XYZ file of C-alpha atoms in Angstrom:
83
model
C 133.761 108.861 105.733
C 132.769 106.448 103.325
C 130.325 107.166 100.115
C 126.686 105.671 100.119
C 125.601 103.338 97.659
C 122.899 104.187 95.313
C 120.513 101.065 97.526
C 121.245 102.734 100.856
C 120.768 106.597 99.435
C 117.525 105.874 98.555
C 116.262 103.560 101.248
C 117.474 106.458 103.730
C 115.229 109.066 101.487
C 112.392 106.485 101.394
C 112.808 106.125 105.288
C 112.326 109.862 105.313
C 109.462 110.084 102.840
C 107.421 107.379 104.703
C 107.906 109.539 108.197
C 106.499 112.641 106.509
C 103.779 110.558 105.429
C 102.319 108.663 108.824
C 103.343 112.366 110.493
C 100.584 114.071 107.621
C 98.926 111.191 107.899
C 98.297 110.851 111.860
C 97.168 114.828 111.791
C 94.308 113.794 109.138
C 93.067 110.645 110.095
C 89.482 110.042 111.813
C 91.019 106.664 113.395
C 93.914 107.564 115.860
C 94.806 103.355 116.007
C 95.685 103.754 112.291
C 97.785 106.593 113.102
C 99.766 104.460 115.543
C 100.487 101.111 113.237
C 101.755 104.032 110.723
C 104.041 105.652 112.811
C 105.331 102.296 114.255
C 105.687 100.844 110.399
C 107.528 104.377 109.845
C 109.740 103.797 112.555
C 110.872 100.107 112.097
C 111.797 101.268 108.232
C 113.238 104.258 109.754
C 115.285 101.910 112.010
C 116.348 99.572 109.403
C 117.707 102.809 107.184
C 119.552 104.004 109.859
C 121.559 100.392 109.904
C 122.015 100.382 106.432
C 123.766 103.875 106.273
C 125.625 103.968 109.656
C 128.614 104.621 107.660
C 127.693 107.614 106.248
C 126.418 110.504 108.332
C 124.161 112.719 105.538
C 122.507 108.917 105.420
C 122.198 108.648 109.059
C 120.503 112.353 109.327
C 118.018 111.551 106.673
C 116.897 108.225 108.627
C 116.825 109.634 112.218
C 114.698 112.596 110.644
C 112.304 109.430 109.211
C 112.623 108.488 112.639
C 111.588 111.803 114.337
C 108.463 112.050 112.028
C 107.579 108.995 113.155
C 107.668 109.052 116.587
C 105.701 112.126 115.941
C 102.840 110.273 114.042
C 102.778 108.140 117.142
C 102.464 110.612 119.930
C 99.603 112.310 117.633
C 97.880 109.275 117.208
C 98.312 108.211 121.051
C 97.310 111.659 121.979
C 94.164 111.412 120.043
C 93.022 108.067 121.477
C 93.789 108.942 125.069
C 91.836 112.900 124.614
């Protein structure tokens, strides 16, 4: 196992952070589109802090969770346009 840097600790948090975000966000927004480009945005940061900390599996749990929360501000957000 190799340590984290201080750069890839925090973009893995900030990956994170942003998922809880467009997930709170998608369950509180009147336009279900905007809910959508936030989850996707979420995601491709998410995806991008899961390549930076590949080498370090606490870093790779925070990012997939970023991911998770994201693909869950999507689904909302496609569920409300399509009901």
């Amino acid at each position: 196992m190799q340590h984290s840097t201080t750069l890839t600790k925090t973009a893995c948090f900030l990956a994170l952070f942003i998922g809880i975000l467009a997930a709170a966000f998608a369950f509180v927004t009147k336009t279900p589109s905007y809910a959508v480009a936030a989850g996707a945005v979420a995601a491709v940061i998410g995806l991008i802090s899961l390549f930076l900390g590949r080498k370090n599996i606490d870093d790779m749990q925070l990012a997939a969770a970023g991911i998770f929360m994201a693909v869950v501000a999507c689904l909302v957000g496609l569920w409300q346009i399509y009901n």
